[in-house]
Amino acid sequence: MNFDIIHISQSGTSQSELYRVLSSEGIRAAEVKTVVLLYLSRKERCPWQCNHRSAELAACIHAAGGYVVHHTGDAILAEWVEENVQMSDTISHVLQCAFTTLKVEKLRSKVPDDDLPIKIALSAGEFTKITIGDKFCAVIGPAVEEIRSIQARMQNGDIILCPEAWRQCDRQNLTVKNIENKEAVKVRCSTEQQSISVDDLHHYNTDIHMTKNPITYLITHKEREAFIGHFMIQTACNKIQANQQREAPNPGLPEIWPTTIMFMYLQFVLTQTDLRFGRQEVSETIAEQMFRCRGKICNVFFFEEGCMFVCAVGLPGDKRQDKTAQAVQAAFRIHETCHQQIDSVSSISIGVATGRVKYKFEQSPLRECCRVYGEKVRGAAELSRSNPGIVSCDEPTRHFSLLPLSTFRPLKRSVFVAEPGLSSSEMDSRRLAFAIKQTMLDEEWEVVKCASVIGHFNDNNFNFELLKITLPCMNEPELIIHLRSLFRAGVFKCASEPRNVSSTKTC
């Protein structure tokens, strides 16, 4: 009943369809209700009795004028729509229904009150019901948020009033117990007369209603944002990959260059105002910082919910030793500016990854563009997706930047959070060598080891012909590609220009 994207996907519903209904456009198209929700969770000791017992409990709900939104063997969600009735009266009515439900369960289970396999929570407020394909529905809104937040605190035999329901209810007839660190309360008893007795329940049959109800998921705002962010970032990565595959094969060698990639994911405030001005502000801020650090904006993707920028620092021609540090500093300035000065941005996440990327320059009528591809682009995207609201980086970025190690706070394995107050005064060649080693391909590492062996017996020199003999499993074009990459990374220094590698030139 809680949001389960894997179960929805396995049923045949595409993620694009799910994004369509969960986007702000889909939510605006759905009906918004002001209701009192009753969430009932139960665990039946004998699974074959689940449907029969749930039908009896649903009878209580229909007898009290509620509508069953969702029904499975272990959970029921019901709603009472507020129509020409004060909210406090509706809450009192639903609360009496909850006590009747507990009595029914007690009579059937014949167990002590504190061992009843049933938990009930009541919430009040707005909620939106969204249809997902033919098999599923989703409910979202403040009333759902309160139920989801209290689920972990629910115990057997409890009736809990969520914060909004507690604020709006008539408290005169209630005996309650406060829940630690929560605004919700446990209802012990009510002196108000019940609207329906247990003996009347046999008049109500709910089987027809329940069989027509699709599976309904309770989705929190955080879960919705996480799914939308994952979908947009994955869509952007797929488009980058598709553009790479559509390009005609390059007759020359593929261009690989050590580069720092910044993947920026921004979420906008969901208002009905035009977001064009906010998007323009974001674009200008990022363009200004890229100009300062001599980087380029490689790809831009706009959605209604947000946008993504893929930027690269350290492309061919940029041989500065502090280019990675400049990229990290630029990421911080962008994060700070968007977070503090642009009101339409609700959240910004930046992932910074350093390593070898494939690139291609494209000349347009207005400017020169650069497209970047490869594992590091996907790595930066994953950093921004899995670490929302912060600037995060991988371990090679941490070492390539040559910034003080205190600048980076460990977040999880091989992921670090960059923190402000940056300075590039501590230069450490061993860290740089370690970072280069981390970003090497396996084939490049083989070339380095063979070159080291050759150099050991040849006054620290090696030539192309000896490498070809030492690495018979690697053909000449592949060896040239790896040598170029190692030259650009500064691993090898060549006695001549590496663009025309020949067997007579030593390195």
Coordinates of C-alpha atoms in Angstrom, one line a residue:
M1 CA 0.0 0.0 0.0
N2 CA 3.0 2.3 0.5
F3 CA 4.5 3.5 -2.7
D4 CA 6.2 0.6 -4.5
I5 CA 7.7 1.6 -7.8
I6 CA 9.1 -1.8 -8.5
H7 CA 5.6 -3.5 -8.2
I8 CA 4.0 -0.8 -10.4
S9 CA 6.7 -1.3 -13.1
Q10 CA 6.4 -5.1 -13.0
S11 CA 2.7 -4.8 -13.6
G12 CA 3.3 -3.2 -17.0
T13 CA 2.9 0.5 -16.2
S14 CA 5.7 2.5 -17.8
Q15 CA 7.7 5.0 -15.8
S16 CA 6.8 7.7 -18.4
E17 CA 3.1 7.0 -17.7
L18 CA 3.7 7.2 -13.9
Y19 CA 5.6 10.5 -14.4
R20 CA 2.7 11.9 -16.4
V21 CA 0.2 11.3 -13.6
L22 CA 2.5 12.3 -10.8
S23 CA 3.8 15.5 -12.4
S24 CA 2.2 18.8 -11.4
E25 CA 0.2 18.8 -14.5
G26 CA -1.3 15.4 -13.7
I27 CA -2.0 16.4 -10.1
R28 CA -3.7 19.7 -11.3
A29 CA -6.0 17.6 -13.5
A30 CA -7.0 15.3 -10.7
E31 CA -9.8 16.1 -8.2
V32 CA -8.8 17.5 -4.8
K33 CA -11.1 16.7 -1.8
T34 CA -11.2 17.8 1.8
V35 CA -11.8 14.6 3.7
V36 CA -11.3 12.6 6.8
L37 CA -9.3 9.5 6.1
L38 CA -9.3 6.3 8.1
Y39 CA -6.4 4.0 7.7
L40 CA -6.7 0.5 9.1
S41 CA -3.9 -2.0 9.2
R42 CA -4.2 -5.5 10.4
K43 CA -2.2 -8.7 10.5
E44 CA -4.2 -11.9 10.4
R45 CA -2.7 -15.0 12.1
C46 CA -4.6 -17.2 9.6
P47 CA -4.1 -15.8 6.1
W48 CA -7.1 -17.6 4.6
Q49 CA -9.4 -15.6 6.9
C50 CA -8.1 -12.2 5.7
N51 CA -10.7 -11.4 3.1
H52 CA -13.6 -12.5 5.4
R53 CA -12.4 -10.5 8.3
S54 CA -11.7 -7.4 6.2
A55 CA -15.2 -7.6 4.7
E56 CA -16.6 -7.4 8.2
L57 CA -14.5 -4.4 9.1
A58 CA -15.4 -2.7 5.8
A59 CA -19.1 -3.2 6.8
C60 CA -18.4 -0.9 9.7
I61 CA -17.1 1.8 7.4
H62 CA -20.0 1.6 4.9
A63 CA -22.5 1.6 7.8
A64 CA -20.9 4.8 9.0
G65 CA -21.2 6.4 5.6
G66 CA -17.6 6.0 4.5
Y67 CA -16.3 4.9 1.1
V68 CA -13.6 2.2 0.9
V69 CA -10.8 3.7 -1.3
H70 CA -8.5 0.7 -1.0
H71 CA -8.9 -2.8 0.3
T72 CA -6.5 -5.7 0.6
G73 CA -6.3 -8.5 3.2
D74 CA -4.1 -6.5 5.5
A75 CA -5.1 -2.8 5.0
I76 CA -8.2 -0.7 4.4
L77 CA -8.2 3.0 3.4
A78 CA -11.6 4.8 3.7
E79 CA -12.7 8.4 3.2
W80 CA -15.5 10.6 4.5
V81 CA -16.0 13.7 2.3
E82 CA -16.8 16.9 4.2
E83 CA -20.1 18.2 2.7
N84 CA -22.1 20.8 4.5
V85 CA -20.8 19.4 7.8
Q86 CA -18.3 20.8 10.2
M87 CA -15.0 19.0 10.2
S88 CA -15.1 18.4 14.0
D89 CA -18.5 16.6 13.5
T90 CA -17.1 14.4 10.7
I91 CA -14.0 13.5 12.8
S92 CA -16.2 12.5 15.8
H93 CA -18.4 10.4 13.5
V94 CA -15.3 8.6 12.0
L95 CA -13.9 8.1 15.5
Q96 CA -17.0 6.3 16.6
C97 CA -16.7 4.1 13.5
A98 CA -13.1 3.3 14.5
F99 CA -14.3 2.2 18.0
T100 CA -17.0 0.0 16.5
T101 CA -14.4 -1.6 14.2
L102 CA -12.3 -2.4 17.3
K103 CA -15.3 -4.0 19.0
V104 CA -16.0 -6.2 15.9
E105 CA -12.4 -7.3 15.8
K106 CA -12.4 -8.0 19.6
L107 CA -15.5 -10.2 19.3
R108 CA -14.1 -12.2 16.4
S109 CA -10.5 -12.5 17.6
K110 CA -11.3 -13.2 21.3
V111 CA -7.9 -11.7 22.4
P112 CA -7.0 -9.0 24.9
D113 CA -7.3 -5.4 23.8
D114 CA -3.6 -4.8 23.6
D115 CA -3.1 -7.9 21.4
L116 CA -5.7 -7.0 18.8
P117 CA -4.1 -7.4 15.4
I118 CA -5.5 -4.1 14.2
K119 CA -4.2 -0.5 14.1
I120 CA -6.2 2.6 13.1
A121 CA -5.2 6.1 12.2
L122 CA -7.4 9.1 11.4
S123 CA -6.2 12.2 9.5
A124 CA -8.0 15.2 8.1
G125 CA -7.3 17.6 5.3
E126 CA -6.9 17.7 1.5
F127 CA -6.0 14.7 -0.6
T128 CA -5.8 14.0 -4.3
K129 CA -6.7 10.6 -5.9
I130 CA -4.8 9.8 -9.1
T131 CA -5.5 6.9 -11.5
I132 CA -2.5 5.0 -12.7
G133 CA -3.4 2.8 -15.6
D134 CA -6.1 0.2 -15.1
K135 CA -4.8 -1.5 -12.0
F136 CA -3.6 1.2 -9.6
C137 CA -4.4 4.5 -7.9
A138 CA -2.4 6.9 -5.9
V139 CA -3.4 9.3 -3.2
I140 CA -1.3 12.2 -2.2
G141 CA -1.7 15.3 -0.1
P142 CA -1.5 16.6 3.5
A143 CA -3.9 13.9 4.9
V144 CA -1.8 11.2 3.4
E145 CA 1.5 12.7 4.7
E146 CA 0.2 12.5 8.3
I147 CA -0.8 8.9 8.0
R148 CA 2.5 7.9 6.5
S149 CA 4.4 9.8 9.2
I150 CA 2.6 8.0 12.1
Q151 CA 2.7 4.5 10.6
A152 CA 5.9 3.5 12.5
R153 CA 4.3 4.6 15.8
M154 CA 1.1 2.5 15.5
Q155 CA 0.8 -0.5 17.8
N156 CA -1.8 -3.2 18.1
G157 CA -5.2 -2.0 19.3
D158 CA -4.3 1.7 18.8
I159 CA -6.6 4.5 17.5
I160 CA -4.5 7.5 16.6
L161 CA -5.6 11.0 15.7
C162 CA -3.0 12.6 13.4
P163 CA -2.1 16.2 14.1
E164 CA -4.6 18.0 11.9
A165 CA -7.5 15.7 13.0
W166 CA -6.5 16.3 16.6
R167 CA -6.5 20.1 16.1
Q168 CA -9.9 20.2 14.5
C169 CA -11.8 17.6 16.6
D170 CA -14.2 18.1 19.5
R171 CA -12.0 17.2 22.5
Q172 CA -14.6 17.4 25.2
N173 CA -15.6 13.7 25.0
L174 CA -12.2 12.2 24.4
T175 CA -9.5 10.7 26.7
V176 CA -6.2 10.7 25.0
K177 CA -2.5 10.0 25.5
N178 CA 0.2 12.1 23.9
I179 CA 2.7 10.4 21.6
E180 CA 6.4 11.2 22.3
N181 CA 7.9 13.7 19.9
K182 CA 4.7 13.8 17.9
E183 CA 1.7 16.2 17.7
A184 CA -0.6 13.1 17.2
V185 CA -2.4 11.4 20.1
K186 CA -3.7 8.0 21.0
V187 CA -7.4 7.9 21.8
R188 CA -8.2 5.9 24.9
C189 CA -11.9 6.2 25.0
S190 CA -14.9 8.4 23.9
T191 CA -18.0 9.2 25.9
E192 CA -20.0 10.0 22.8
Q193 CA -22.7 7.6 21.9
Q194 CA -21.8 5.4 18.9
S195 CA -23.8 6.0 15.7
I196 CA -24.1 2.2 14.9
S197 CA -24.1 -0.9 17.0
V198 CA -22.3 -4.1 16.3
D199 CA -25.6 -6.0 16.0
D200 CA -26.6 -3.9 13.0
L201 CA -23.6 -4.8 10.9
H202 CA -25.1 -7.9 9.3
H203 CA -27.4 -5.6 7.2
Y204 CA -24.4 -4.3 5.3
N205 CA -22.7 -6.2 2.4
T206 CA -19.5 -4.6 1.0
D207 CA -18.2 -7.4 -1.3
I208 CA -19.3 -5.7 -4.5
H209 CA -17.7 -2.4 -3.6
M210 CA -14.4 -3.9 -2.5
T211 CA -13.8 -6.1 -5.6
K212 CA -13.9 -3.0 -7.8
N213 CA -11.3 -1.0 -5.9
P214 CA -7.8 -1.0 -7.5
I215 CA -4.7 -1.2 -5.5
T216 CA -4.1 2.3 -4.0
Y217 CA -0.7 3.6 -3.0
L218 CA -0.1 6.3 -0.3
I219 CA 2.6 8.5 -1.7
T220 CA 4.4 11.2 0.3
H221 CA 5.7 14.4 -1.2
K222 CA 9.2 13.2 -0.6
E223 CA 8.6 9.9 -2.5
R224 CA 7.0 11.8 -5.4
E225 CA 9.9 14.2 -5.7
A226 CA 12.4 11.3 -5.5
F227 CA 10.7 9.5 -8.3
I228 CA 10.3 12.6 -10.5
G229 CA 14.0 13.4 -9.9
H230 CA 15.1 9.8 -10.8
F231 CA 12.9 9.8 -13.9
M232 CA 14.2 13.2 -15.2
I233 CA 17.8 12.4 -14.6
Q234 CA 17.4 8.9 -16.2
T235 CA 15.7 10.5 -19.2
A236 CA 18.5 13.0 -19.6
C237 CA 21.1 10.3 -19.4
N238 CA 19.2 8.2 -22.0
K239 CA 19.1 11.2 -24.4
I240 CA 22.8 11.7 -24.0
Q241 CA 23.4 8.1 -24.8
A242 CA 21.0 8.1 -27.7
N243 CA 22.8 11.2 -29.2
Q244 CA 26.1 9.4 -29.0
Q245 CA 24.7 6.3 -30.7
R246 CA 23.0 8.3 -33.5
E247 CA 26.3 10.1 -34.5
A248 CA 28.0 8.8 -37.6
P249 CA 31.1 6.7 -36.8
N250 CA 34.1 9.0 -36.5
P251 CA 36.7 8.1 -39.2
G252 CA 39.5 9.2 -36.8
L253 CA 40.3 8.1 -33.4
P254 CA 37.8 8.6 -30.6
E255 CA 38.7 11.6 -28.5
I256 CA 39.2 10.9 -24.8
W257 CA 40.2 13.6 -22.3
P258 CA 40.6 13.8 -18.5
T259 CA 37.7 16.2 -17.6
T260 CA 35.7 17.3 -14.6
I261 CA 32.0 16.8 -15.2
M262 CA 29.3 18.7 -13.2
F263 CA 25.7 17.4 -13.4
M264 CA 23.3 19.9 -11.9
Y265 CA 19.7 19.0 -11.1
L266 CA 17.4 21.8 -10.1
Q267 CA 13.8 21.6 -8.9
F268 CA 11.4 24.5 -9.2
V269 CA 8.8 25.7 -6.8
L270 CA 5.4 24.3 -8.0
T271 CA 3.4 27.4 -8.5
Q272 CA 1.1 28.6 -11.3
T273 CA 3.4 31.5 -12.1
D274 CA 5.4 31.5 -15.3
L275 CA 8.8 29.9 -14.5
R276 CA 10.6 31.3 -17.6
F277 CA 12.2 34.1 -15.7
G278 CA 13.5 31.7 -13.0
R279 CA 14.9 29.4 -15.6
Q280 CA 16.6 32.4 -17.3
E281 CA 18.1 33.4 -14.0
V282 CA 19.5 29.9 -13.5
S283 CA 20.9 29.7 -17.0
E284 CA 22.6 33.1 -16.6
T285 CA 24.1 32.1 -13.2
I286 CA 25.5 28.8 -14.5
A287 CA 26.8 30.5 -17.7
E288 CA 28.6 33.1 -15.7
Q289 CA 30.3 30.6 -13.4
M290 CA 31.3 28.4 -16.4
F291 CA 32.9 31.5 -18.0
R292 CA 34.9 32.2 -14.8
C293 CA 36.3 28.6 -14.6
R294 CA 36.7 28.2 -18.4
G295 CA 34.1 25.5 -18.5
K296 CA 31.4 24.7 -21.0
I297 CA 27.7 24.0 -20.8
C298 CA 27.4 20.7 -22.8
N299 CA 23.7 19.7 -22.4
V300 CA 20.6 21.4 -21.0
F301 CA 17.3 19.5 -20.3
F302 CA 14.1 21.3 -19.3
F303 CA 11.0 19.7 -17.7
E304 CA 8.0 21.2 -16.0
E305 CA 9.3 20.1 -12.6
G306 CA 12.9 21.2 -13.0
C307 CA 15.9 21.2 -15.3
M308 CA 19.4 19.7 -15.7
F309 CA 22.7 21.1 -16.8
V310 CA 25.7 19.0 -17.9
C311 CA 28.9 21.1 -17.7
A312 CA 32.6 20.2 -18.3
V313 CA 35.7 21.9 -17.0
G314 CA 39.2 21.0 -18.3
L315 CA 38.4 20.2 -22.0
P316 CA 41.3 20.1 -24.6
G317 CA 43.5 23.2 -24.4
D318 CA 43.0 23.7 -20.7
K319 CA 46.2 22.5 -19.0
R320 CA 45.8 24.3 -15.6
Q321 CA 46.7 22.2 -12.7
D322 CA 43.9 23.7 -10.6
K323 CA 41.1 23.2 -13.1
T324 CA 39.4 20.5 -10.9
A325 CA 39.6 22.9 -7.9
Q326 CA 38.1 25.6 -10.1
A327 CA 35.2 23.3 -11.0
V328 CA 34.4 22.4 -7.4
Q329 CA 34.5 26.1 -6.4
A330 CA 32.2 27.0 -9.3
A331 CA 29.8 24.2 -8.2
F332 CA 29.7 25.8 -4.8
R333 CA 29.0 29.3 -6.1
I334 CA 26.2 28.0 -8.3
H335 CA 24.6 26.1 -5.5
E336 CA 24.8 29.1 -3.1
T337 CA 23.5 31.6 -5.7
C338 CA 20.5 29.4 -6.8
H339 CA 19.7 28.4 -3.2
Q340 CA 19.8 31.9 -1.7
Q341 CA 18.9 34.3 -4.5
I342 CA 16.6 32.6 -7.0
D343 CA 13.1 32.2 -5.4
S344 CA 11.8 29.8 -8.0
V345 CA 14.4 27.1 -7.2
S346 CA 13.3 24.9 -4.3
S347 CA 16.3 22.5 -4.5
I348 CA 19.6 22.1 -6.3
S349 CA 21.8 19.0 -6.3
I350 CA 25.2 19.0 -8.0
G351 CA 27.3 15.9 -8.7
V352 CA 31.0 16.4 -9.6
A353 CA 33.0 13.5 -11.1
T354 CA 36.5 13.6 -12.6
G355 CA 37.9 11.1 -15.1
R356 CA 38.2 10.2 -18.8
V357 CA 35.3 11.3 -21.0
K358 CA 34.6 11.1 -24.7
Y359 CA 34.0 14.5 -26.3
K360 CA 33.1 16.0 -29.6
F361 CA 33.1 19.7 -30.6
E362 CA 30.2 20.9 -32.8
Q363 CA 30.2 24.2 -34.6
S364 CA 26.8 26.0 -34.7
P365 CA 26.0 29.4 -36.3
L366 CA 26.1 31.1 -32.9
R367 CA 28.8 29.3 -30.9
E368 CA 31.0 26.3 -30.6
C369 CA 29.3 23.5 -28.7
C370 CA 30.9 20.5 -27.0
R371 CA 29.1 17.2 -26.2
V372 CA 30.5 14.8 -23.5
Y373 CA 29.8 11.1 -23.1
G374 CA 30.9 8.2 -21.0
E375 CA 30.9 6.6 -17.6
K376 CA 31.9 9.8 -15.7
V377 CA 28.8 11.7 -17.1
R378 CA 26.6 8.9 -15.7
G379 CA 28.6 8.9 -12.5
A380 CA 28.0 12.7 -12.0
A381 CA 24.3 12.2 -12.7
E382 CA 24.0 9.4 -10.1
L383 CA 25.8 11.6 -7.5
S384 CA 23.2 14.4 -8.0
R385 CA 20.3 11.9 -7.9
S386 CA 21.4 10.0 -4.7
N387 CA 22.6 13.1 -2.8
P388 CA 19.8 15.7 -3.1
G389 CA 20.3 19.3 -2.0
I390 CA 24.1 19.3 -1.7
V391 CA 27.3 19.4 -3.7
S392 CA 28.8 15.9 -3.8
C393 CA 31.8 14.5 -5.6
D394 CA 33.7 11.2 -6.2
E395 CA 37.1 10.3 -4.8
P396 CA 39.1 11.2 -8.0
T397 CA 37.7 14.7 -7.8
R398 CA 38.8 14.9 -4.2
H399 CA 42.4 14.1 -5.1
F400 CA 42.6 15.9 -8.5
S401 CA 41.4 19.1 -6.9
L402 CA 44.5 19.2 -4.6
L403 CA 42.4 21.0 -2.1
P404 CA 42.8 20.3 1.7
L405 CA 41.3 17.0 2.6
S406 CA 39.4 18.8 5.4
T407 CA 37.4 20.4 2.5
F408 CA 35.6 17.1 1.9
R409 CA 33.4 15.4 4.4
P410 CA 32.8 11.6 3.8
L411 CA 29.2 10.9 3.0
K412 CA 29.3 7.2 2.0
R413 CA 31.7 4.9 0.3
S414 CA 33.7 6.8 -2.4
V415 CA 31.3 9.8 -2.1
F416 CA 32.2 13.0 -0.4
V417 CA 30.4 16.3 0.3
A418 CA 32.4 19.3 -0.6
E419 CA 32.2 22.2 1.9
P420 CA 32.8 25.9 1.5
G421 CA 36.0 27.7 2.4
L422 CA 38.1 26.4 -0.4
S423 CA 41.7 27.2 -1.1
S424 CA 44.2 25.4 -3.3
S425 CA 47.3 26.0 -1.2
E426 CA 48.1 22.4 -0.3
M427 CA 49.6 20.7 -3.4
D428 CA 50.4 17.1 -3.1
S429 CA 51.9 15.2 -6.0
R430 CA 51.2 11.8 -4.4
R431 CA 47.5 12.6 -4.2
L432 CA 47.6 13.6 -7.9
A433 CA 49.3 10.4 -8.9
F434 CA 46.8 8.4 -6.8
A435 CA 43.9 10.2 -8.6
I436 CA 45.3 9.5 -12.0
K437 CA 45.7 5.8 -11.1
Q438 CA 42.1 5.6 -10.0
T439 CA 40.8 7.0 -13.3
M440 CA 42.9 4.8 -15.5
L441 CA 41.3 2.2 -17.7
D442 CA 42.5 -1.4 -17.3
E443 CA 44.2 -1.3 -20.7
E444 CA 45.9 2.0 -19.9
W445 CA 47.3 0.5 -16.7
E446 CA 48.7 -2.4 -18.7
V447 CA 50.4 0.1 -21.0
V448 CA 51.9 2.0 -18.1
K449 CA 53.3 -1.3 -16.5
C450 CA 54.9 -2.4 -19.8
A451 CA 56.4 1.1 -20.4
S452 CA 57.8 1.0 -16.9
V453 CA 59.5 -2.4 -17.5
I454 CA 60.9 -1.2 -20.8
G455 CA 62.1 2.1 -19.2
H456 CA 63.8 0.2 -16.4
F457 CA 66.2 -1.4 -18.9
N458 CA 66.4 1.5 -21.3
D459 CA 67.3 4.6 -19.3
N460 CA 63.7 5.5 -18.4
N461 CA 62.8 5.7 -22.1
F462 CA 60.5 3.5 -24.2
N463 CA 59.3 3.7 -27.8
F464 CA 56.2 2.8 -29.7
E465 CA 57.7 -0.2 -31.5
L466 CA 58.8 -1.9 -28.2
L467 CA 55.3 -1.3 -26.7
K468 CA 53.7 -3.0 -29.7
I469 CA 56.0 -6.1 -29.2
T470 CA 55.4 -6.2 -25.5
L471 CA 51.6 -5.9 -25.9
P472 CA 50.8 -8.3 -28.8
C473 CA 47.1 -8.6 -27.7
M474 CA 46.6 -4.8 -28.4
N475 CA 46.5 -3.6 -32.0
E476 CA 48.2 -0.4 -33.2
P477 CA 45.1 1.8 -33.3
E478 CA 44.1 0.8 -29.7
L479 CA 47.6 1.4 -28.4
I480 CA 47.6 4.9 -30.0
I481 CA 44.3 5.7 -28.3
H482 CA 45.6 4.7 -24.9
L483 CA 48.9 6.5 -25.4
R484 CA 47.1 9.7 -26.3
S485 CA 45.0 9.5 -23.2
L486 CA 48.0 8.9 -21.0
F487 CA 49.9 11.8 -22.6
R488 CA 46.9 14.1 -22.0
A489 CA 46.7 13.0 -18.4
G490 CA 50.3 13.8 -17.8
V491 CA 51.4 10.2 -17.1
F492 CA 53.9 10.2 -20.0
K493 CA 56.0 13.0 -21.4
C494 CA 56.9 12.7 -25.0
A495 CA 60.1 13.8 -26.8
S496 CA 57.9 15.0 -29.7
E497 CA 54.2 15.7 -30.4
P498 CA 52.1 12.7 -29.4
R499 CA 49.7 13.3 -32.3
N500 CA 52.0 11.4 -34.7
V501 CA 53.4 8.6 -32.6
S502 CA 56.1 6.7 -34.5
S503 CA 58.5 3.9 -33.6
T504 CA 61.5 6.1 -33.8
K505 CA 60.3 8.7 -31.2
T506 CA 61.0 7.9 -27.6
C507 CA 59.1 9.1 -24.6

